[in-house]
JSON list of C-alpha atoms in Angstrom, two decimals:
[
{"chain": "E", "resi": 1, "resn": "MET", "atom": "CA", "xyz": [36.93, 6.65, -24.80]},
{"chain": "E", "resi": 2, "resn": "THR", "atom": "CA", "xyz": [39.73, 5.98, -22.31]},
{"chain": "E", "resi": 3, "resn": "THR", "atom": "CA", "xyz": [39.81, 6.97, -18.68]},
{"chain": "E", "resi": 4, "resn": "THR", "atom": "CA", "xyz": [42.58, 8.69, -16.81]},
{"chain": "E", "resi": 5, "resn": "ARG", "atom": "CA", "xyz": [44.23, 6.86, -13.92]},
{"chain": "E", "resi": 6, "resn": "ARG", "atom": "CA", "xyz": [42.36, 9.01, -11.40]},
{"chain": "E", "resi": 7, "resn": "ALA", "atom": "CA", "xyz": [39.03, 8.61, -13.17]},
{"chain": "E", "resi": 8, "resn": "PHE", "atom": "CA", "xyz": [39.45, 4.87, -13.40]},
{"chain": "E", "resi": 9, "resn": "GLY", "atom": "CA", "xyz": [40.31, 4.66, -9.72]},
{"chain": "E", "resi": 10, "resn": "ALA", "atom": "CA", "xyz": [37.12, 6.47, -8.83]},
{"chain": "E", "resi": 11, "resn": "LEU", "atom": "CA", "xyz": [35.12, 4.25, -11.16]},
{"chain": "E", "resi": 12, "resn": "ALA", "atom": "CA", "xyz": [36.61, 1.07, -9.77]},
{"chain": "E", "resi": 13, "resn": "ALA", "atom": "CA", "xyz": [36.05, 2.19, -6.20]},
{"chain": "E", "resi": 14, "resn": "GLY", "atom": "CA", "xyz": [32.44, 3.01, -6.90]},
{"chain": "E", "resi": 15, "resn": "ALA", "atom": "CA", "xyz": [31.92, -0.31, -8.66]},
{"chain": "E", "resi": 16, "resn": "ALA", "atom": "CA", "xyz": [33.47, -2.17, -5.78]},
{"chain": "E", "resi": 17, "resn": "LEU", "atom": "CA", "xyz": [31.10, -0.50, -3.36]},
{"chain": "E", "resi": 18, "resn": "ALA", "atom": "CA", "xyz": [28.20, -1.35, -5.63]},
{"chain": "E", "resi": 19, "resn": "ALA", "atom": "CA", "xyz": [29.32, -4.96, -5.69]},
{"chain": "E", "resi": 20, "resn": "LEU", "atom": "CA", "xyz": [29.08, -5.09, -1.92]},
{"chain": "E", "resi": 21, "resn": "ALA", "atom": "CA", "xyz": [25.57, -3.66, -1.88]},
{"chain": "E", "resi": 22, "resn": "PRO", "atom": "CA", "xyz": [22.57, -6.03, -1.78]},
{"chain": "E", "resi": 23, "resn": "THR", "atom": "CA", "xyz": [21.34, -7.02, -5.23]},
{"chain": "E", "resi": 24, "resn": "ALA", "atom": "CA", "xyz": [18.09, -8.53, -4.00]},
{"chain": "E", "resi": 25, "resn": "PRO", "atom": "CA", "xyz": [15.52, -7.72, -1.31]},
{"chain": "E", "resi": 26, "resn": "ALA", "atom": "CA", "xyz": [16.57, -8.47, 2.23]},
{"chain": "E", "resi": 27, "resn": "SER", "atom": "CA", "xyz": [14.00, -11.24, 2.38]},
{"chain": "E", "resi": 28, "resn": "ALA", "atom": "CA", "xyz": [15.57, -13.09, -0.55]},
{"chain": "E", "resi": 29, "resn": "ALA", "atom": "CA", "xyz": [17.34, -16.35, 0.23]},
{"chain": "E", "resi": 30, "resn": "PRO", "atom": "CA", "xyz": [21.15, -16.14, 0.29]},
{"chain": "E", "resi": 31, "resn": "LEU", "atom": "CA", "xyz": [23.16, -17.41, -2.65]},
{"chain": "E", "resi": 32, "resn": "HIS", "atom": "CA", "xyz": [25.23, -20.54, -2.35]},
{"chain": "E", "resi": 33, "resn": "ARG", "atom": "CA", "xyz": [27.80, -22.02, -4.74]},
{"chain": "E", "resi": 34, "resn": "ARG", "atom": "CA", "xyz": [27.83, -25.57, -6.07]},
{"chain": "E", "resi": 35, "resn": "PRO", "atom": "CA", "xyz": [30.84, -26.85, -8.05]},
{"chain": "E", "resi": 36, "resn": "ILE", "atom": "CA", "xyz": [29.90, -27.73, -11.63]},
{"chain": "E", "resi": 37, "resn": "ALA", "atom": "CA", "xyz": [33.20, -27.86, -13.56]},
{"chain": "E", "resi": 38, "resn": "HIS", "atom": "CA", "xyz": [36.95, -27.82, -13.04]},
{"chain": "E", "resi": 39, "resn": "ASP", "atom": "CA", "xyz": [40.25, -28.79, -14.58]},
{"chain": "E", "resi": 40, "resn": "ASP", "atom": "CA", "xyz": [43.46, -29.28, -12.62]},
{"chain": "E", "resi": 41, "resn": "PHE", "atom": "CA", "xyz": [45.44, -29.47, -15.89]},
{"chain": "E", "resi": 42, "resn": "ARG", "atom": "CA", "xyz": [47.01, -32.82, -15.10]},
{"chain": "E", "resi": 43, "resn": "HIS", "atom": "CA", "xyz": [45.27, -34.90, -17.75]},
{"chain": "E", "resi": 44, "resn": "GLY", "atom": "CA", "xyz": [45.90, -33.18, -21.06]},
{"chain": "E", "resi": 45, "resn": "LEU", "atom": "CA", "xyz": [43.50, -31.17, -23.17]},
{"chain": "E", "resi": 46, "resn": "ARG", "atom": "CA", "xyz": [40.53, -33.52, -23.22]},
{"chain": "E", "resi": 47, "resn": "GLN", "atom": "CA", "xyz": [38.20, -30.80, -21.84]},
{"chain": "E", "resi": 48, "resn": "TRP", "atom": "CA", "xyz": [39.42, -28.16, -24.30]},
{"chain": "E", "resi": 49, "resn": "ALA", "atom": "CA", "xyz": [39.28, -27.34, -28.01]},
{"chain": "E", "resi": 50, "resn": "VAL", "atom": "CA", "xyz": [42.23, -25.36, -29.38]},
{"chain": "E", "resi": 51, "resn": "GLU", "atom": "CA", "xyz": [42.08, -22.94, -32.33]},
{"chain": "E", "resi": 52, "resn": "LEU", "atom": "CA", "xyz": [45.42, -21.52, -33.49]},
{"chain": "E", "resi": 53, "resn": "GLU", "atom": "CA", "xyz": [46.10, -18.86, -36.09]},
{"chain": "E", "resi": 54, "resn": "ARG", "atom": "CA", "xyz": [49.74, -19.77, -36.82]},
{"chain": "E", "resi": 55, "resn": "GLY", "atom": "CA", "xyz": [50.58, -22.73, -34.62]},
{"chain": "E", "resi": 56, "resn": "GLY", "atom": "CA", "xyz": [52.39, -22.57, -31.32]},
{"chain": "E", "resi": 57, "resn": "THR", "atom": "CA", "xyz": [52.28, -24.77, -28.25]},
{"chain": "E", "resi": 58, "resn": "VAL", "atom": "CA", "xyz": [49.31, -25.48, -25.98]},
{"chain": "E", "resi": 59, "resn": "THR", "atom": "CA", "xyz": [49.78, -28.19, -23.35]},
{"chain": "E", "resi": 60, "resn": "ALA", "atom": "CA", "xyz": [48.14, -29.21, -20.08]},
{"chain": "E", "resi": 61, "resn": "SER", "atom": "CA", "xyz": [50.21, -31.15, -17.55]},
{"chain": "E", "resi": 62, "resn": "ARG", "atom": "CA", "xyz": [51.50, -31.00, -13.97]},
{"chain": "E", "resi": 63, "resn": "GLY", "atom": "CA", "xyz": [48.78, -28.55, -12.98]},
{"chain": "E", "resi": 64, "resn": "VAL", "atom": "CA", "xyz": [49.46, -25.97, -15.70]},
{"chain": "E", "resi": 65, "resn": "LEU", "atom": "CA", "xyz": [47.83, -25.08, -19.00]},
{"chain": "E", "resi": 66, "resn": "GLU", "atom": "CA", "xyz": [50.72, -23.54, -20.93]},
{"chain": "E", "resi": 67, "resn": "VAL", "atom": "CA", "xyz": [49.98, -21.37, -23.96]},
{"chain": "E", "resi": 68, "resn": "ASP", "atom": "CA", "xyz": [53.03, -20.24, -25.96]},
{"chain": "E", "resi": 69, "resn": "VAL", "atom": "CA", "xyz": [51.91, -18.86, -29.31]},
{"chain": "E", "resi": 70, "resn": "PRO", "atom": "CA", "xyz": [53.18, -16.50, -32.06]},
{"chain": "E", "resi": 71, "resn": "ALA", "atom": "CA", "xyz": [49.71, -15.28, -33.08]},
{"chain": "E", "resi": 72, "resn": "GLY", "atom": "CA", "xyz": [46.04, -15.72, -32.21]},
{"chain": "E", "resi": 73, "resn": "ALA", "atom": "CA", "xyz": [44.96, -18.60, -29.96]},
{"chain": "E", "resi": 74, "resn": "THR", "atom": "CA", "xyz": [41.57, -19.51, -28.54]},
{"chain": "E", "resi": 75, "resn": "ILE", "atom": "CA", "xyz": [41.22, -22.40, -26.09]},
{"chain": "E", "resi": 76, "resn": "TRP", "atom": "CA", "xyz": [37.57, -23.33, -25.59]},
{"chain": "E", "resi": 77, "resn": "PHE", "atom": "CA", "xyz": [36.14, -25.19, -22.62]},
{"chain": "E", "resi": 78, "resn": "ARG", "atom": "CA", "xyz": [34.12, -27.86, -24.39]},
{"chain": "E", "resi": 79, "resn": "ARG", "atom": "CA", "xyz": [31.26, -27.91, -21.92]},
{"chain": "E", "resi": 80, "resn": "ARG", "atom": "CA", "xyz": [28.58, -25.27, -22.32]},
{"chain": "E", "resi": 81, "resn": "LEU", "atom": "CA", "xyz": [27.96, -23.29, -19.13]},
{"chain": "E", "resi": 82, "resn": "GLU", "atom": "CA", "xyz": [24.56, -22.04, -18.06]},
{"chain": "E", "resi": 83, "resn": "GLY", "atom": "CA", "xyz": [24.18, -19.18, -15.62]},
{"chain": "E", "resi": 84, "resn": "PRO", "atom": "CA", "xyz": [24.05, -18.06, -13.02]},
{"chain": "E", "resi": 85, "resn": "TYR", "atom": "CA", "xyz": [27.64, -19.07, -12.28]},
{"chain": "E", "resi": 86, "resn": "VAL", "atom": "CA", "xyz": [31.04, -17.93, -11.02]},
{"chain": "E", "resi": 87, "resn": "LEU", "atom": "CA", "xyz": [34.19, -18.92, -12.93]},
{"chain": "E", "resi": 88, "resn": "GLU", "atom": "CA", "xyz": [37.72, -18.57, -11.59]},
{"chain": "E", "resi": 89, "resn": "TYR", "atom": "CA", "xyz": [41.27, -19.23, -12.77]},
{"chain": "E", "resi": 90, "resn": "THR", "atom": "CA", "xyz": [44.81, -17.95, -12.29]},
{"chain": "E", "resi": 91, "resn": "ALA", "atom": "CA", "xyz": [46.95, -16.70, -15.17]},
{"chain": "E", "resi": 92, "resn": "THR", "atom": "CA", "xyz": [50.63, -15.78, -15.17]},
{"chain": "E", "resi": 93, "resn": "PRO", "atom": "CA", "xyz": [52.06, -13.82, -18.13]},
{"chain": "E", "resi": 94, "resn": "VAL", "atom": "CA", "xyz": [55.51, -15.24, -18.77]},
{"chain": "E", "resi": 95, "resn": "SER", "atom": "CA", "xyz": [58.45, -12.95, -19.52]},
{"chain": "E", "resi": 96, "resn": "GLU", "atom": "CA", "xyz": [61.61, -15.07, -19.54]},
{"chain": "E", "resi": 97, "resn": "GLY", "atom": "CA", "xyz": [63.20, -14.10, -22.85]},
{"chain": "E", "resi": 98, "resn": "GLY", "atom": "CA", "xyz": [61.25, -16.51, -25.05]},
{"chain": "E", "resi": 99, "resn": "VAL", "atom": "CA", "xyz": [60.32, -15.58, -28.60]},
{"chain": "E", "resi": 100, "resn": "ASN", "atom": "CA", "xyz": [56.63, -15.26, -27.63]},
{"chain": "E", "resi": 101, "resn": "ASP", "atom": "CA", "xyz": [57.20, -13.76, -24.18]},
{"chain": "E", "resi": 102, "resn": "ARG", "atom": "CA", "xyz": [55.37, -10.53, -25.02]},
{"chain": "E", "resi": 103, "resn": "VAL", "atom": "CA", "xyz": [53.35, -9.51, -21.96]},
{"chain": "E", "resi": 104, "resn": "SER", "atom": "CA", "xyz": [49.96, -8.84, -23.53]},
{"chain": "E", "resi": 105, "resn": "ASP", "atom": "CA", "xyz": [46.41, -10.07, -24.02]},
{"chain": "E", "resi": 106, "resn": "LEU", "atom": "CA", "xyz": [44.93, -11.94, -21.10]},
{"chain": "E", "resi": 107, "resn": "ASN", "atom": "CA", "xyz": [41.58, -12.26, -22.86]},
{"chain": "E", "resi": 108, "resn": "ASN", "atom": "CA", "xyz": [38.34, -14.20, -22.38]},
{"chain": "E", "resi": 109, "resn": "PHE", "atom": "CA", "xyz": [35.18, -15.07, -24.25]},
{"chain": "E", "resi": 110, "resn": "TRP", "atom": "CA", "xyz": [32.26, -16.27, -22.13]},
{"chain": "E", "resi": 111, "resn": "ASN", "atom": "CA", "xyz": [28.60, -17.14, -22.70]},
{"chain": "E", "resi": 112, "resn": "ALA", "atom": "CA", "xyz": [29.63, -17.49, -26.33]},
{"chain": "E", "resi": 113, "resn": "VAL", "atom": "CA", "xyz": [27.26, -18.76, -29.04]},
{"chain": "E", "resi": 114, "resn": "ASP", "atom": "CA", "xyz": [28.13, -18.80, -32.76]},
{"chain": "E", "resi": 115, "resn": "VAL", "atom": "CA", "xyz": [25.12, -17.49, -34.72]},
{"chain": "E", "resi": 116, "resn": "ARG", "atom": "CA", "xyz": [26.11, -19.74, -37.63]},
{"chain": "E", "resi": 117, "resn": "SER", "atom": "CA", "xyz": [25.60, -22.87, -35.51]},
{"chain": "E", "resi": 118, "resn": "PRO", "atom": "CA", "xyz": [23.81, -21.75, -32.34]},
{"chain": "E", "resi": 119, "resn": "ASP", "atom": "CA", "xyz": [23.20, -25.29, -31.07]},
{"chain": "E", "resi": 120, "resn": "ASP", "atom": "CA", "xyz": [26.83, -26.39, -31.43]},
{"chain": "E", "resi": 121, "resn": "LEU", "atom": "CA", "xyz": [29.70, -23.92, -31.16]},
{"chain": "E", "resi": 122, "resn": "PHE", "atom": "CA", "xyz": [32.12, -26.47, -32.60]},
{"chain": "E", "resi": 123, "resn": "ALA", "atom": "CA", "xyz": [30.09, -27.22, -35.73]},
{"chain": "E", "resi": 124, "resn": "THR", "atom": "CA", "xyz": [31.57, -24.07, -37.29]},
{"chain": "E", "resi": 125, "resn": "PRO", "atom": "CA", "xyz": [35.33, -24.23, -37.88]},
{"chain": "E", "resi": 126, "resn": "ARG", "atom": "CA", "xyz": [37.50, -21.28, -36.86]},
{"chain": "E", "resi": 127, "resn": "GLY", "atom": "CA", "xyz": [41.22, -20.78, -37.28]},
{"chain": "E", "resi": 128, "resn": "GLY", "atom": "CA", "xyz": [42.23, -18.48, -34.44]},
{"chain": "E", "resi": 129, "resn": "THR", "atom": "CA", "xyz": [42.19, -15.13, -36.27]},
{"chain": "E", "resi": 130, "resn": "LEU", "atom": "CA", "xyz": [40.29, -12.59, -34.19]},
{"chain": "E", "resi": 131, "resn": "ALA", "atom": "CA", "xyz": [37.95, -11.50, -37.00]},
{"chain": "E", "resi": 132, "resn": "GLU", "atom": "CA", "xyz": [36.62, -15.06, -37.23]},
{"chain": "E", "resi": 133, "resn": "TYR", "atom": "CA", "xyz": [34.93, -14.57, -33.86]},
{"chain": "E", "resi": 134, "resn": "ASP", "atom": "CA", "xyz": [32.77, -11.66, -34.98]},
{"chain": "E", "resi": 135, "resn": "HIS", "atom": "CA", "xyz": [29.94, -14.14, -35.57]},
{"chain": "E", "resi": 136, "resn": "LEU", "atom": "CA", "xyz": [29.75, -14.87, -31.87]},
{"chain": "E", "resi": 137, "resn": "LYS", "atom": "CA", "xyz": [27.24, -13.50, -29.45]},
{"chain": "E", "resi": 138, "resn": "THR", "atom": "CA", "xyz": [29.45, -13.25, -26.41]},
{"chain": "E", "resi": 139, "resn": "TYR", "atom": "CA", "xyz": [31.14, -11.13, -23.77]},
{"chain": "E", "resi": 140, "resn": "TYR", "atom": "CA", "xyz": [34.82, -10.45, -24.36]},
{"chain": "E", "resi": 141, "resn": "VAL", "atom": "CA", "xyz": [37.48, -8.99, -22.11]},
{"chain": "E", "resi": 142, "resn": "GLY", "atom": "CA", "xyz": [40.84, -7.90, -23.49]},
{"chain": "E", "resi": 143, "resn": "TYR", "atom": "CA", "xyz": [42.96, -7.34, -20.38]},
{"chain": "E", "resi": 144, "resn": "GLY", "atom": "CA", "xyz": [46.34, -5.75, -21.04]},
{"chain": "E", "resi": 145, "resn": "ALA", "atom": "CA", "xyz": [45.72, -5.94, -24.78]},
{"chain": "E", "resi": 146, "resn": "ASN", "atom": "CA", "xyz": [47.49, -3.99, -27.53]},
{"chain": "E", "resi": 147, "resn": "THR", "atom": "CA", "xyz": [50.92, -4.72, -26.05]},
{"chain": "E", "resi": 148, "resn": "ASN", "atom": "CA", "xyz": [49.63, -4.16, -22.53]},
{"chain": "E", "resi": 149, "resn": "THR", "atom": "CA", "xyz": [48.17, -0.68, -23.04]},
{"chain": "E", "resi": 150, "resn": "THR", "atom": "CA", "xyz": [44.38, -1.22, -22.95]},
{"chain": "E", "resi": 151, "resn": "THR", "atom": "CA", "xyz": [41.83, -3.12, -20.90]},
{"chain": "E", "resi": 152, "resn": "ARG", "atom": "CA", "xyz": [38.39, -3.44, -22.49]},
{"chain": "E", "resi": 153, "resn": "LEU", "atom": "CA", "xyz": [35.00, -5.11, -22.21]},
{"chain": "E", "resi": 154, "resn": "ARG", "atom": "CA", "xyz": [33.08, -5.83, -25.40]},
{"chain": "E", "resi": 155, "resn": "ARG", "atom": "CA", "xyz": [29.66, -7.34, -26.08]},
{"chain": "E", "resi": 156, "resn": "TYR", "atom": "CA", "xyz": [29.74, -9.09, -29.45]},
{"chain": "E", "resi": 157, "resn": "VAL", "atom": "CA", "xyz": [26.41, -9.20, -31.32]},
{"chain": "E", "resi": 158, "resn": "GLY", "atom": "CA", "xyz": [27.12, -11.83, -33.98]},
{"chain": "E", "resi": 159, "resn": "GLN", "atom": "CA", "xyz": [27.81, -9.47, -36.91]},
{"chain": "E", "resi": 160, "resn": "ALA", "atom": "CA", "xyz": [30.98, -9.35, -39.00]},
{"chain": "E", "resi": 161, "resn": "GLY", "atom": "CA", "xyz": [33.03, -6.26, -38.28]},
{"chain": "E", "resi": 162, "resn": "VAL", "atom": "CA", "xyz": [30.90, -5.26, -35.27]},
{"chain": "E", "resi": 163, "resn": "ARG", "atom": "CA", "xyz": [32.43, -5.53, -31.78]},
{"chain": "E", "resi": 164, "resn": "PRO", "atom": "CA", "xyz": [30.54, -3.10, -29.55]},
{"chain": "E", "resi": 165, "resn": "LEU", "atom": "CA", "xyz": [32.70, -1.58, -26.82]},
{"chain": "E", "resi": 166, "resn": "VAL", "atom": "CA", "xyz": [31.21, -1.38, -23.33]},
{"chain": "E", "resi": 167, "resn": "HIS", "atom": "CA", "xyz": [34.21, -0.13, -21.32]},
{"chain": "E", "resi": 168, "resn": "ASP", "atom": "CA", "xyz": [37.66, 1.04, -22.42]},
{"chain": "E", "resi": 169, "resn": "TYR", "atom": "CA", "xyz": [40.36, 1.69, -19.79]},
{"chain": "E", "resi": 170, "resn": "THR", "atom": "CA", "xyz": [44.08, 2.39, -19.74]},
{"chain": "E", "resi": 171, "resn": "GLU", "atom": "CA", "xyz": [44.48, 0.49, -16.46]},
{"chain": "E", "resi": 172, "resn": "PRO", "atom": "CA", "xyz": [44.74, -1.93, -14.75]},
{"chain": "E", "resi": 173, "resn": "LEU", "atom": "CA", "xyz": [47.24, -3.80, -16.91]},
{"chain": "E", "resi": 174, "resn": "LEU", "atom": "CA", "xyz": [49.28, -6.99, -16.78]},
{"chain": "E", "resi": 175, "resn": "VAL", "atom": "CA", "xyz": [52.31, -7.43, -14.53]},
{"chain": "E", "resi": 176, "resn": "ALA", "atom": "CA", "xyz": [54.95, -9.77, -15.95]},
{"chain": "E", "resi": 177, "resn": "ASN", "atom": "CA", "xyz": [55.55, -13.07, -14.13]},
{"chain": "E", "resi": 178, "resn": "GLU", "atom": "CA", "xyz": [52.91, -12.26, -11.50]},
{"chain": "E", "resi": 179, "resn": "PRO", "atom": "CA", "xyz": [49.75, -14.38, -10.94]},
{"chain": "E", "resi": 180, "resn": "HIS", "atom": "CA", "xyz": [46.46, -12.78, -11.94]},
{"chain": "E", "resi": 181, "resn": "HIS", "atom": "CA", "xyz": [43.49, -14.41, -10.22]},
{"chain": "E", "resi": 182, "resn": "VAL", "atom": "CA", "xyz": [40.43, -13.86, -12.40]},
{"chain": "E", "resi": 183, "resn": "ARG", "atom": "CA", "xyz": [36.82, -14.22, -11.30]},
{"chain": "E", "resi": 184, "resn": "ILE", "atom": "CA", "xyz": [33.92, -13.92, -13.76]},
{"chain": "E", "resi": 185, "resn": "VAL", "atom": "CA", "xyz": [30.35, -13.57, -12.49]},
{"chain": "E", "resi": 186, "resn": "SER", "atom": "CA", "xyz": [27.46, -14.32, -14.84]},
{"chain": "E", "resi": 187, "resn": "ASP", "atom": "CA", "xyz": [24.22, -13.77, -12.92]},
{"chain": "E", "resi": 188, "resn": "GLY", "atom": "CA", "xyz": [21.31, -12.75, -15.13]},
{"chain": "E", "resi": 189, "resn": "SER", "atom": "CA", "xyz": [21.84, -9.14, -16.17]},
{"chain": "E", "resi": 190, "resn": "THR", "atom": "CA", "xyz": [24.88, -8.84, -13.88]},
{"chain": "E", "resi": 191, "resn": "VAL", "atom": "CA", "xyz": [28.21, -9.22, -15.69]},
{"chain": "E", "resi": 192, "resn": "ARG", "atom": "CA", "xyz": [31.38, -8.82, -13.61]},
{"chain": "E", "resi": 193, "resn": "TRP", "atom": "CA", "xyz": [35.07, -9.50, -14.19]},
{"chain": "E", "resi": 194, "resn": "TRP", "atom": "CA", "xyz": [37.56, -9.31, -11.35]},
{"chain": "E", "resi": 195, "resn": "ASN", "atom": "CA", "xyz": [41.35, -9.53, -11.17]},
{"chain": "E", "resi": 196, "resn": "ASN", "atom": "CA", "xyz": [43.21, -10.12, -7.90]},
{"chain": "E", "resi": 197, "resn": "GLY", "atom": "CA", "xyz": [40.21, -8.99, -5.87]},
{"chain": "E", "resi": 198, "resn": "ARG", "atom": "CA", "xyz": [39.69, -5.79, -7.88]},
{"chain": "E", "resi": 199, "resn": "LEU", "atom": "CA", "xyz": [36.43, -5.32, -9.72]},
{"chain": "E", "resi": 200, "resn": "VAL", "atom": "CA", "xyz": [37.52, -4.30, -13.21]},
{"chain": "E", "resi": 201, "resn": "PHE", "atom": "CA", "xyz": [34.20, -4.50, -15.09]},
{"chain": "E", "resi": 202, "resn": "ASP", "atom": "CA", "xyz": [30.69, -4.23, -13.66]},
{"chain": "E", "resi": 203, "resn": "HIS", "atom": "CA", "xyz": [28.08, -4.23, -16.41]},
{"chain": "E", "resi": 204, "resn": "ASP", "atom": "CA", "xyz": [24.29, -4.39, -16.16]},
{"chain": "E", "resi": 205, "resn": "ASP", "atom": "CA", "xyz": [23.06, -5.87, -19.44]},
{"chain": "E", "resi": 206, "resn": "PRO", "atom": "CA", "xyz": [19.35, -5.36, -20.21]},
{"chain": "E", "resi": 207, "resn": "GLU", "atom": "CA", "xyz": [19.52, -8.18, -22.77]},
{"chain": "E", "resi": 208, "resn": "PRO", "atom": "CA", "xyz": [22.04, -10.53, -21.15]},
{"chain": "E", "resi": 209, "resn": "TYR", "atom": "CA", "xyz": [23.80, -13.54, -22.59]},
{"chain": "E", "resi": 210, "resn": "THR", "atom": "CA", "xyz": [23.14, -16.10, -19.86]},
{"chain": "E", "resi": 211, "resn": "GLY", "atom": "CA", "xyz": [24.71, -19.26, -21.27]},
{"chain": "E", "resi": 212, "resn": "GLY", "atom": "CA", "xyz": [27.33, -20.47, -23.72]},
{"chain": "E", "resi": 213, "resn": "HIS", "atom": "CA", "xyz": [31.00, -21.38, -23.89]},
{"chain": "E", "resi": 214, "resn": "PHE", "atom": "CA", "xyz": [34.06, -19.98, -22.13]},
{"chain": "E", "resi": 215, "resn": "ALA", "atom": "CA", "xyz": [37.49, -19.56, -23.72]},
{"chain": "E", "resi": 216, "resn": "PHE", "atom": "CA", "xyz": [40.96, -18.33, -22.94]},
{"chain": "E", "resi": 217, "resn": "ARG", "atom": "CA", "xyz": [42.00, -16.03, -25.78]},
{"chain": "E", "resi": 218, "resn": "THR", "atom": "CA", "xyz": [45.38, -14.44, -26.47]},
{"chain": "E", "resi": 219, "resn": "THR", "atom": "CA", "xyz": [47.71, -13.45, -29.29]},
{"chain": "E", "resi": 220, "resn": "TRP", "atom": "CA", "xyz": [51.51, -13.51, -29.57]},
{"chain": "E", "resi": 221, "resn": "SER", "atom": "CA", "xyz": [52.11, -14.24, -25.91]},
{"chain": "E", "resi": 222, "resn": "HIS", "atom": "CA", "xyz": [53.07, -16.83, -23.33]},
{"chain": "E", "resi": 223, "resn": "PHE", "atom": "CA", "xyz": [50.78, -17.67, -20.40]},
{"chain": "E", "resi": 224, "resn": "ARG", "atom": "CA", "xyz": [50.52, -20.30, -17.69]},
{"chain": "E", "resi": 225, "resn": "PHE", "atom": "CA", "xyz": [47.01, -21.00, -16.43]},
{"chain": "E", "resi": 226, "resn": "SER", "atom": "CA", "xyz": [45.95, -22.95, -13.36]},
{"chain": "E", "resi": 227, "resn": "GLY", "atom": "CA", "xyz": [43.05, -23.50, -10.97]},
{"chain": "E", "resi": 228, "resn": "PHE", "atom": "CA", "xyz": [40.15, -23.46, -13.44]},
{"chain": "E", "resi": 229, "resn": "ARG", "atom": "CA", "xyz": [36.89, -23.78, -11.45]},
{"chain": "E", "resi": 230, "resn": "VAL", "atom": "CA", "xyz": [33.21, -23.06, -12.08]},
{"chain": "E", "resi": 231, "resn": "TRP", "atom": "CA", "xyz": [30.41, -22.89, -9.51]},
{"chain": "E", "resi": 232, "resn": "SER", "atom": "CA", "xyz": [26.71, -22.51, -10.12]},
{"chain": "E", "resi": 233, "resn": "LEU", "atom": "CA", "xyz": [24.90, -19.85, -8.15]},
{"chain": "E", "resi": 234, "resn": "ALA", "atom": "CA", "xyz": [21.54, -20.67, -6.65]},
{"chain": "E", "resi": 235, "resn": "ARG", "atom": "CA", "xyz": [19.43, -19.32, -3.85]},
{"chain": "E", "resi": 236, "resn": "ARG", "atom": "CA", "xyz": [18.85, -21.50, -0.86]},
{"chain": "E", "resi": 237, "resn": "PRO", "atom": "CA", "xyz": [15.17, -22.40, -0.41]}
]
């Protein structure tokens, strides 16, 4: 079910206010962040595993991860991440007249585990076609998907053909050639996804996925990524 622009605005405003509210008793120790992972994209793809449906170009140099692909592409961070954590990056959808410069599909998997090889995500081969990821237990955001007409949060449950939809919006969407600063919060049952300071998804999961792998995911598009950083969240003693 999609929301109208006005309804989404009210939802986002309410979620933003909720995000500012205390999530723990006043006596609880404050959270602090400790860096646990990063990539400045100056040393190639050694921290990433690339799965492509029909080829394309994925490179990392001079501070930019460039993804220019004619079909599905998933770029996995090789290191498994355990929550609670905050993950951030900046993505720019490129529209400069290139054959793949379709502004669409700034997508992410996170806390992903493949039920076919739960101890090693990479023990099961995948070829970049979206249906191949149905066997994941993971969160998935499709931001500006379907040729930049939908923005959705899904919670995959590891079953072929089953991709449960949590939220389905008609905005916000991608803006061509503009940076989109994404922040993902994985903190127990709290699942949040932000773009340029706006809280897009705020989900309370009673059976949360608290650890697994992160990936950039897109299809038939051209993106430039930078500033990939992950911090653990812990409470000061």
